[in-house]
Short mmCIF file of C-alpha atoms in Angstrom, two decimals:
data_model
loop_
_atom_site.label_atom_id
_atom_site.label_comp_id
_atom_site.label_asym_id
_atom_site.label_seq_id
_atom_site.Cartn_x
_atom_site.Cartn_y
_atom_site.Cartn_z
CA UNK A 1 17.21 -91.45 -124.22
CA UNK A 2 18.32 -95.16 -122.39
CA UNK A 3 16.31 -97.81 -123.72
CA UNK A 4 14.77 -99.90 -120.95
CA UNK A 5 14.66 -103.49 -121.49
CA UNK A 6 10.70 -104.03 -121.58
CA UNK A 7 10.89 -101.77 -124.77
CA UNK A 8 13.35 -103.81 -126.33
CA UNK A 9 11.58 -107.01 -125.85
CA UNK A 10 9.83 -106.98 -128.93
CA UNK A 11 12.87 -105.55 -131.01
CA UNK A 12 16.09 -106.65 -130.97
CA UNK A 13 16.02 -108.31 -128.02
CA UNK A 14 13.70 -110.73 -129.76
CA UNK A 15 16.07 -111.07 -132.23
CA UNK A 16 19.25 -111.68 -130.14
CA UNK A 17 17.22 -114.44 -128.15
CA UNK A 18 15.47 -116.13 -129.87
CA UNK A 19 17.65 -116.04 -133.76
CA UNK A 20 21.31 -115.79 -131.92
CA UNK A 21 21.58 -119.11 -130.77
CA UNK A 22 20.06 -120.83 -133.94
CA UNK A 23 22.57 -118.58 -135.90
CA UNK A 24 25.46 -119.50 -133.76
CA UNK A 25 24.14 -123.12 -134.20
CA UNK A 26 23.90 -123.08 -137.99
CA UNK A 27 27.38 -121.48 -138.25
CA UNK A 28 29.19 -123.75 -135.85
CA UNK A 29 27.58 -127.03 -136.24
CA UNK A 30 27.55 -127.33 -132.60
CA UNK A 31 24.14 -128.45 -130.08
CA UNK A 32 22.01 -125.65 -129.34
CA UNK A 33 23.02 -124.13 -126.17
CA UNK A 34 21.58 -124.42 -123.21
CA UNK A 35 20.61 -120.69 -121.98
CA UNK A 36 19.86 -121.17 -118.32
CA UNK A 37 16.36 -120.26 -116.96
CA UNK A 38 14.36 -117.31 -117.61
CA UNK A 39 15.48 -115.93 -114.24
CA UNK A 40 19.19 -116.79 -114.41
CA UNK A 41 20.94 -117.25 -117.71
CA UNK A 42 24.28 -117.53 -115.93
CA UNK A 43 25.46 -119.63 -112.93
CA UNK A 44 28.16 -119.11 -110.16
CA UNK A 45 31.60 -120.89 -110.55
CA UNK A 46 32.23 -124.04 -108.69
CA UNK A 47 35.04 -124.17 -106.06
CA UNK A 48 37.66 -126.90 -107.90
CA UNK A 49 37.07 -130.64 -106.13
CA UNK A 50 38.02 -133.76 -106.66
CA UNK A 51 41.27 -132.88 -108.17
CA UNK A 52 44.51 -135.17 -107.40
CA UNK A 53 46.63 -132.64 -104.56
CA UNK A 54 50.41 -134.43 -105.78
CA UNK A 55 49.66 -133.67 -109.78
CA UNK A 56 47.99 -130.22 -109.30
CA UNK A 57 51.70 -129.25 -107.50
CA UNK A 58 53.70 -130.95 -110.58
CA UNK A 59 51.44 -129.49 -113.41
CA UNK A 60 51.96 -126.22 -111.49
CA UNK A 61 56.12 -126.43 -111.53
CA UNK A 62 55.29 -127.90 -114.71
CA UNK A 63 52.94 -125.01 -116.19
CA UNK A 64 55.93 -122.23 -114.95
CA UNK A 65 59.35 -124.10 -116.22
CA UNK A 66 60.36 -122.70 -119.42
CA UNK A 67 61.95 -126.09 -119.75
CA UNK A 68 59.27 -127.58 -121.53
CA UNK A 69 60.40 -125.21 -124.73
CA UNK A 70 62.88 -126.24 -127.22
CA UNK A 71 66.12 -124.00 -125.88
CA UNK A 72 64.30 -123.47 -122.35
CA UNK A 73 63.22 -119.56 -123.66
CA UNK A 74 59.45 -119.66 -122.56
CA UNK A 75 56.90 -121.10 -120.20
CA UNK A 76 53.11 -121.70 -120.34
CA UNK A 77 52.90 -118.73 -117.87
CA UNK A 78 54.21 -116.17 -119.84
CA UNK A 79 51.01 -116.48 -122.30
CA UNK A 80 48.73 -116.82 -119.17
CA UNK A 81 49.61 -114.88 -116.25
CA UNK A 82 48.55 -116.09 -112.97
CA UNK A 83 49.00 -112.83 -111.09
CA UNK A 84 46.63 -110.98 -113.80
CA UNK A 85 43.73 -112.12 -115.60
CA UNK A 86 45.25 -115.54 -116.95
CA UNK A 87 46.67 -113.56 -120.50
CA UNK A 88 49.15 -111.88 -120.81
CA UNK A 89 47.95 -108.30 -121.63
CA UNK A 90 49.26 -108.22 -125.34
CA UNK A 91 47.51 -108.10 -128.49
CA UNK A 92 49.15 -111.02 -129.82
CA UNK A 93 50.99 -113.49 -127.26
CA UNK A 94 54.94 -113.37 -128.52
CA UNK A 95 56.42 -116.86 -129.51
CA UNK A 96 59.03 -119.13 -128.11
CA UNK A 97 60.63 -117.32 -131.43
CA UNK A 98 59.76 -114.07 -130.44
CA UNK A 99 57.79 -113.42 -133.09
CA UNK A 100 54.01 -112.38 -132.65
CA UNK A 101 51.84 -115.07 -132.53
CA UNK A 102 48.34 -114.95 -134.59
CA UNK A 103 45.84 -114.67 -131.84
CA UNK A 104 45.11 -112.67 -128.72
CA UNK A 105 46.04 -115.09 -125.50
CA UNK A 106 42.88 -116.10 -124.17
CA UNK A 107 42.87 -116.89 -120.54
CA UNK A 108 43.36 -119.88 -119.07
CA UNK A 109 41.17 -119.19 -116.06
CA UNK A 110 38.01 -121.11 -116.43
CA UNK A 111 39.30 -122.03 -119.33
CA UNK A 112 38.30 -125.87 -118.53
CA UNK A 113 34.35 -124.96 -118.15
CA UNK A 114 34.58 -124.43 -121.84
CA UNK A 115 33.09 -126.91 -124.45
CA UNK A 116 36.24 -126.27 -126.93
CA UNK A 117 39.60 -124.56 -126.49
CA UNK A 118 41.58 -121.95 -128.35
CA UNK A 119 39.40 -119.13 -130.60
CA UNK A 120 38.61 -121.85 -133.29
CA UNK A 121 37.06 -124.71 -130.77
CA UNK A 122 39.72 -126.72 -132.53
CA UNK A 123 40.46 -128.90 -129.55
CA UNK A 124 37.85 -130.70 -127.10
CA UNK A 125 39.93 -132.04 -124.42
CA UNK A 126 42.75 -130.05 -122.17
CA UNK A 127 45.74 -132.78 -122.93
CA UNK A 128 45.26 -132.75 -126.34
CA UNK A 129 45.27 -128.83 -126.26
CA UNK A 130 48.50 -128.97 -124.44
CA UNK A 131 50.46 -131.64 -126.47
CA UNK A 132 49.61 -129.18 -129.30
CA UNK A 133 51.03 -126.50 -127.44
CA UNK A 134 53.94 -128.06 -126.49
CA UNK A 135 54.76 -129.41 -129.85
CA UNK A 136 53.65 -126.66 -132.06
CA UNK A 137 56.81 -125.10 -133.76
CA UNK A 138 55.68 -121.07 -133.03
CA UNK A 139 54.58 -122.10 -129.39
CA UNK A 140 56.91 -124.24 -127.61
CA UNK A 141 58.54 -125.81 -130.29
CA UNK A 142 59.20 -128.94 -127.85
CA UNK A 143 59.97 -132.64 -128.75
CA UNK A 144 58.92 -135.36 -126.29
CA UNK A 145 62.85 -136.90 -126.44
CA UNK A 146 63.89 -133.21 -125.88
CA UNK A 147 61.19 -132.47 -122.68
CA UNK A 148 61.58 -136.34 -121.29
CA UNK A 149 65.13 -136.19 -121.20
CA UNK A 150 65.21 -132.62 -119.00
CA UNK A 151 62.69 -133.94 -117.02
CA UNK A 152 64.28 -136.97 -116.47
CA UNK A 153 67.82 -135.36 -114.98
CA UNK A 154 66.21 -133.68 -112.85
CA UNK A 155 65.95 -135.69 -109.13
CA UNK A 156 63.11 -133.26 -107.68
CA UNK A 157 60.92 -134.27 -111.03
CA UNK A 158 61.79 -137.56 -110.89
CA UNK A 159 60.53 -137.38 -106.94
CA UNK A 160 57.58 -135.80 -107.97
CA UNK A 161 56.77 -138.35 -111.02
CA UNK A 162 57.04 -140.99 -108.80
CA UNK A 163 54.91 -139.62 -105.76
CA UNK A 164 51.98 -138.74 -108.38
CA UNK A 165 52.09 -141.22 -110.85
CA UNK A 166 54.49 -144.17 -109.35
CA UNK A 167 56.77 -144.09 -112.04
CA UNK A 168 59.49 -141.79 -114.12
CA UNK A 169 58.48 -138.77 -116.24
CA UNK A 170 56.66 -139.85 -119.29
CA UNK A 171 53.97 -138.10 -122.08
CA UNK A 172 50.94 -139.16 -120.78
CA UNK A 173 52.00 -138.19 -116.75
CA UNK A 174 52.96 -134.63 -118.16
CA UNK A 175 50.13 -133.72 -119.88
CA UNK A 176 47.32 -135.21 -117.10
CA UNK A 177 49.50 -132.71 -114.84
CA UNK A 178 49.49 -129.96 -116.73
CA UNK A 179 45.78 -130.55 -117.49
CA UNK A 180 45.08 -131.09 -113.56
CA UNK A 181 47.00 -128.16 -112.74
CA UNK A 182 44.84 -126.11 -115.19
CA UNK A 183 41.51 -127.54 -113.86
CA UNK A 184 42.28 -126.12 -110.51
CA UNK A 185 42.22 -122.82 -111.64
CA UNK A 186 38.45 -121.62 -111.21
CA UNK A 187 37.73 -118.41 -110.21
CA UNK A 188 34.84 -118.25 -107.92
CA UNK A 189 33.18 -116.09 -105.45
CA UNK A 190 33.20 -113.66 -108.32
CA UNK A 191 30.63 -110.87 -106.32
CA UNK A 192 28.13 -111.12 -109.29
CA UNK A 193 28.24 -114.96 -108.14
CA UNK A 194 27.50 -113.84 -104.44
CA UNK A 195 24.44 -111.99 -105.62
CA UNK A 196 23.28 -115.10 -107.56
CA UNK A 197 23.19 -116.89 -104.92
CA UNK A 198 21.34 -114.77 -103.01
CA UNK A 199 23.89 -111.95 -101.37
CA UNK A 200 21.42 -108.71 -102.69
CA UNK A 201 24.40 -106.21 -101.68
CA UNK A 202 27.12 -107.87 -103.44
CA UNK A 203 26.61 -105.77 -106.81
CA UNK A 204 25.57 -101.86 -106.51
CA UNK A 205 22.45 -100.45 -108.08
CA UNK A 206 24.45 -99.54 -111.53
CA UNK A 207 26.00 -103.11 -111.58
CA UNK A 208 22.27 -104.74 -111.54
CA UNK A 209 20.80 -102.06 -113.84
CA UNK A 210 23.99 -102.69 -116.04
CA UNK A 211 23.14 -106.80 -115.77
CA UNK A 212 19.65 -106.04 -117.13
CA UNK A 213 20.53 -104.31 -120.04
CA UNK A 214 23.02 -106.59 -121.12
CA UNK A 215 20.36 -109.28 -120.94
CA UNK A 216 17.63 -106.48 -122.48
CA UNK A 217 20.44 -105.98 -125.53
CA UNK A 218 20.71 -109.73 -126.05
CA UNK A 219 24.19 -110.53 -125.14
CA UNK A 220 22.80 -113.59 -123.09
CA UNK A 221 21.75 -115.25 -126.06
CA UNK A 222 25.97 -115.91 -127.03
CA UNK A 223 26.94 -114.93 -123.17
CA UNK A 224 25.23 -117.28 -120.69
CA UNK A 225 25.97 -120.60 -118.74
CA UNK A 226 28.82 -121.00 -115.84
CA UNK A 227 31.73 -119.81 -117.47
CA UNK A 228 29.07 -116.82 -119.06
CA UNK A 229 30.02 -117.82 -123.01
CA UNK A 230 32.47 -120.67 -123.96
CA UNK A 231 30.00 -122.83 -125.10
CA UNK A 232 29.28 -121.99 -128.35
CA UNK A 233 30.56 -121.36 -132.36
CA UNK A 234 29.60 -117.88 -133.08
CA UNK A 235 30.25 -115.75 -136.64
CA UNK A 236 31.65 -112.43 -136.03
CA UNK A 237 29.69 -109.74 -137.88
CA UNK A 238 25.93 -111.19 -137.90
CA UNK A 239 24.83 -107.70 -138.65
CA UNK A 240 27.68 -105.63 -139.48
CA UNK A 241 31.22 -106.96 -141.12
CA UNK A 242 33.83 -105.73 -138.68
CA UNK A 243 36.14 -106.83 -141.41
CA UNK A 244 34.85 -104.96 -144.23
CA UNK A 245 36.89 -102.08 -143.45
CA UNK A 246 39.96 -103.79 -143.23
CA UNK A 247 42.75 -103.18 -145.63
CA UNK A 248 43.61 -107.07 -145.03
CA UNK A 249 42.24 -110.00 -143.41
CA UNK A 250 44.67 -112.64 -142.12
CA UNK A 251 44.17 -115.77 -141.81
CA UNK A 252 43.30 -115.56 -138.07
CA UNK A 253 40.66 -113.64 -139.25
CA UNK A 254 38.82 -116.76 -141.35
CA UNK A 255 38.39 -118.46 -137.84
CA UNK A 256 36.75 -122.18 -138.11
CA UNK A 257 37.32 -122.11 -141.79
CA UNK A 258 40.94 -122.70 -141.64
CA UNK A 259 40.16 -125.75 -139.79
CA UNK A 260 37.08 -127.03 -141.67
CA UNK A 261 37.36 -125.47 -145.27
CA UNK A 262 33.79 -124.86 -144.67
CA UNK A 263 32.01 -120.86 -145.90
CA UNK A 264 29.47 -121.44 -143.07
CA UNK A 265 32.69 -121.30 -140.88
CA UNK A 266 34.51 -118.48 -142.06
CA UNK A 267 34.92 -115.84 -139.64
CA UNK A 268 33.38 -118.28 -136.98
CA UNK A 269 34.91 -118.53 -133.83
CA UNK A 270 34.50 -120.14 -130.40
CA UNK A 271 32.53 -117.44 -127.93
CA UNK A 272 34.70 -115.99 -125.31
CA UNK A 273 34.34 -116.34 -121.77
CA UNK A 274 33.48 -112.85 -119.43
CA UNK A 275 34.51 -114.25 -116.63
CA UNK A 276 37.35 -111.98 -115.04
CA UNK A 277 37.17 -109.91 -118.36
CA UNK A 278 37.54 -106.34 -116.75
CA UNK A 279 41.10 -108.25 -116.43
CA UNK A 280 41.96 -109.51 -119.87
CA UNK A 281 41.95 -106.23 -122.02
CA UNK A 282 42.76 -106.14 -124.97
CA UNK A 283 39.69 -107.88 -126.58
CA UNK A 284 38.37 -110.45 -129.60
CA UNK A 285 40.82 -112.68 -131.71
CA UNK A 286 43.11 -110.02 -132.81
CA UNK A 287 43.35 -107.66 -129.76
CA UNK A 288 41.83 -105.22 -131.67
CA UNK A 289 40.10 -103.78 -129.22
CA UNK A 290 41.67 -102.31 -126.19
CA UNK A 291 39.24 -101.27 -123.64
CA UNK A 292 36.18 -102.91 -122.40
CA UNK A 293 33.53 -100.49 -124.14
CA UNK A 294 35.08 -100.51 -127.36
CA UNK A 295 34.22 -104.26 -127.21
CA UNK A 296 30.97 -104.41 -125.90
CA UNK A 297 30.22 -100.94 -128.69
CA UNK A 298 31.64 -103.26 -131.51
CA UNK A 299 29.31 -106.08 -130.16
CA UNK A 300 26.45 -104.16 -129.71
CA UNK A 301 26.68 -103.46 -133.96
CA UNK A 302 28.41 -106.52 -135.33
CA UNK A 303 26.12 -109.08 -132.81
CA UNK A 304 22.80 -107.18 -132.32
CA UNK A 305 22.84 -104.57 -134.68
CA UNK A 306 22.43 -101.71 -132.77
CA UNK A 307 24.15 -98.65 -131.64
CA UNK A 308 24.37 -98.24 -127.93
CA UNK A 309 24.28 -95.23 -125.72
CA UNK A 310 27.19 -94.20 -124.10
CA UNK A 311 26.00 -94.44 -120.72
CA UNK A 312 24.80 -97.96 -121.29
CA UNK A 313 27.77 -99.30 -122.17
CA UNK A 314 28.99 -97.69 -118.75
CA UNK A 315 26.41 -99.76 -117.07
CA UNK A 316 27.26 -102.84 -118.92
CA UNK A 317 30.73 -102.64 -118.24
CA UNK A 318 30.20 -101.91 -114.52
CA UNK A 319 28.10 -105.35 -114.96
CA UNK A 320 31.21 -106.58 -116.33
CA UNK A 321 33.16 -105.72 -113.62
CA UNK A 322 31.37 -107.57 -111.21
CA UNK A 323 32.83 -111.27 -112.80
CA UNK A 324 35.87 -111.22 -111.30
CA UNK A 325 36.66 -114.04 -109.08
CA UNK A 326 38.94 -114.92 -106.28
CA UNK A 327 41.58 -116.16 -109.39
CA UNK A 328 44.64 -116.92 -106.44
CA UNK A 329 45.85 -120.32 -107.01
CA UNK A 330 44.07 -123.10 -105.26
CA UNK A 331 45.40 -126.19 -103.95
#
């Protein structure tokens, strides 16, 4: 029998609500979140504005030219796919040595509504996130001599330099385009956002009833906000261990604690996003799960503890479905 959402209130919906948050709190270290209204945990996406037209068009060439690799073998859009759902559909991104990499590629849609970046939170700004990226020996294995001087030959960049930032190709101009480029790339007028703001048909019957269980269950209390998670440190397995049954645990797996050396932070990671996540299969650090209601199953009994019906994880994903945005590039 479907559980309805008034007789989970005083169960584990309770508990999601009300302990999830301090929990994700405790283990992360970070401000309590703030979970939106009673009526509307999650708000629509902003249309991007106020963003610099000259160095959203060089961070774009910029963000597709496999020139800013050492031995020009791989570009920032190969990891996030602009024609798909920002990732690139593996379950671990390949590196510029074409080795797997150790995490699952999260999107870079939204990806600038979030308090932190990567799985671990382990940056807070875009440029710095990208400098790492650039420089990181399994990513793009760049050097700034190496990337200036390309950069540099080329008259078009040059041109473009100079029209944006009045000068010649240098660190700081790159990565303020790349990060402008990547703030441009919103996703809204996702058709749950029509319906918040008011558009009743925008979402069928299923896709609300699917939208109130997954607030009944308590996924709002780690889900919730604009960009509908991203804004919060969360352990993975608050009720069950999804890594007690594995034969090995990488060091992907420790999460924060690689970064902080704390045991409140091990298997602590930064929340995901949903938004356009009917796109970005497969799911959680690792990839390790492949379709949309595995993941939201495994949540259900690692987040909430509970087992969830079959045809409410339908629902739920159906609800899922409806947070995908108009994710065409905008100038």
């Amino acid at each position: 029998m479907t559980i309805t959402p008034f007789r989970l209130a005083a169960g584990a919906w309770l508990v999601a609500a009300i302990l999830g948050p301090l929990l994700a709190w405790t283990a992360g270290h970070a401000d309590p979140p703030a979970t939106g209204s009673e009526t509307a945990p999650i708000t629509p996406v902003p249309h991007p504005a106020g963003l610099d037209a000259a160095k959203v068009k060089l961070g774009d060439s910029l963000f597709h030219d496999r020139r800013l690799s050492h031995g020009d073998v791989v570009a920032c859009a190969e990891c996030h796919r602009l024609d798909a759902g920002g990732d690139d559909d593996r379950a671990h991104a390949m590196g510029s040595d074409g080795r797997p990499l150790d995490f699952n590629a999260p999107t870079i849609f939204n990806a600038t509504l979030s308090f932190r970046f990567n799985w671990r939170g382990n940056f807070r700004a875009l440029e710095t996130q990208n400098e790492s990226t650039l420089r990181d020996r399994r990513l793009m294995n760049a050097s700034w001599d190496e990337l200036l001087a390309k950069l540099n030959a080329d008259a078009s960049y040059r041109a473009a330099f100079d029209s944006a930032y009045r000068g010649p190709p240098a660190r700081a101009h790159v990565l303020d385009a790349l990060a402008s480029f990547q703030r441009s790339l919103l996703t809204p007028d996702a058709r749950f956002d029509r319906y918040l703001r008011g558009e009743a048909d925008a979402i069928t019957t299923e896709e609300k009833r699917g939208y109130e269980l997954f607030r009944a269950y308590g996924c709002t209390a780690c889900h919730q906000g604009v960009n509908i998670g991203g804004n919060l440190f969360q352990k993975f397995g608050i009720f069950d261990d999804p890594f007690a049954r594995r034969a090995r645990i990488t060091a992907a797996d420790l999460g924060r604690f690689t970064i902080t050396g704390d045991a409140r932070d091990r298997h602590v990671f930064r929340v995901p996003s949903l938004r356009n996540v009917a796109l970005t299969a497969p799911y959680f650090h690792d990839g390790s799960a492949e379709t949309l209601q595995e993941a939201v199953e495994v949540m259900a009994r690692s987040q909430l503890g509970r087992t969830v019906e079959a045809q409410d994880i339908d629902l739920i994903v159906k609800f899922l479905g409806t947070l995908t945005g108009d994710y065409r590039r905008v100038r």
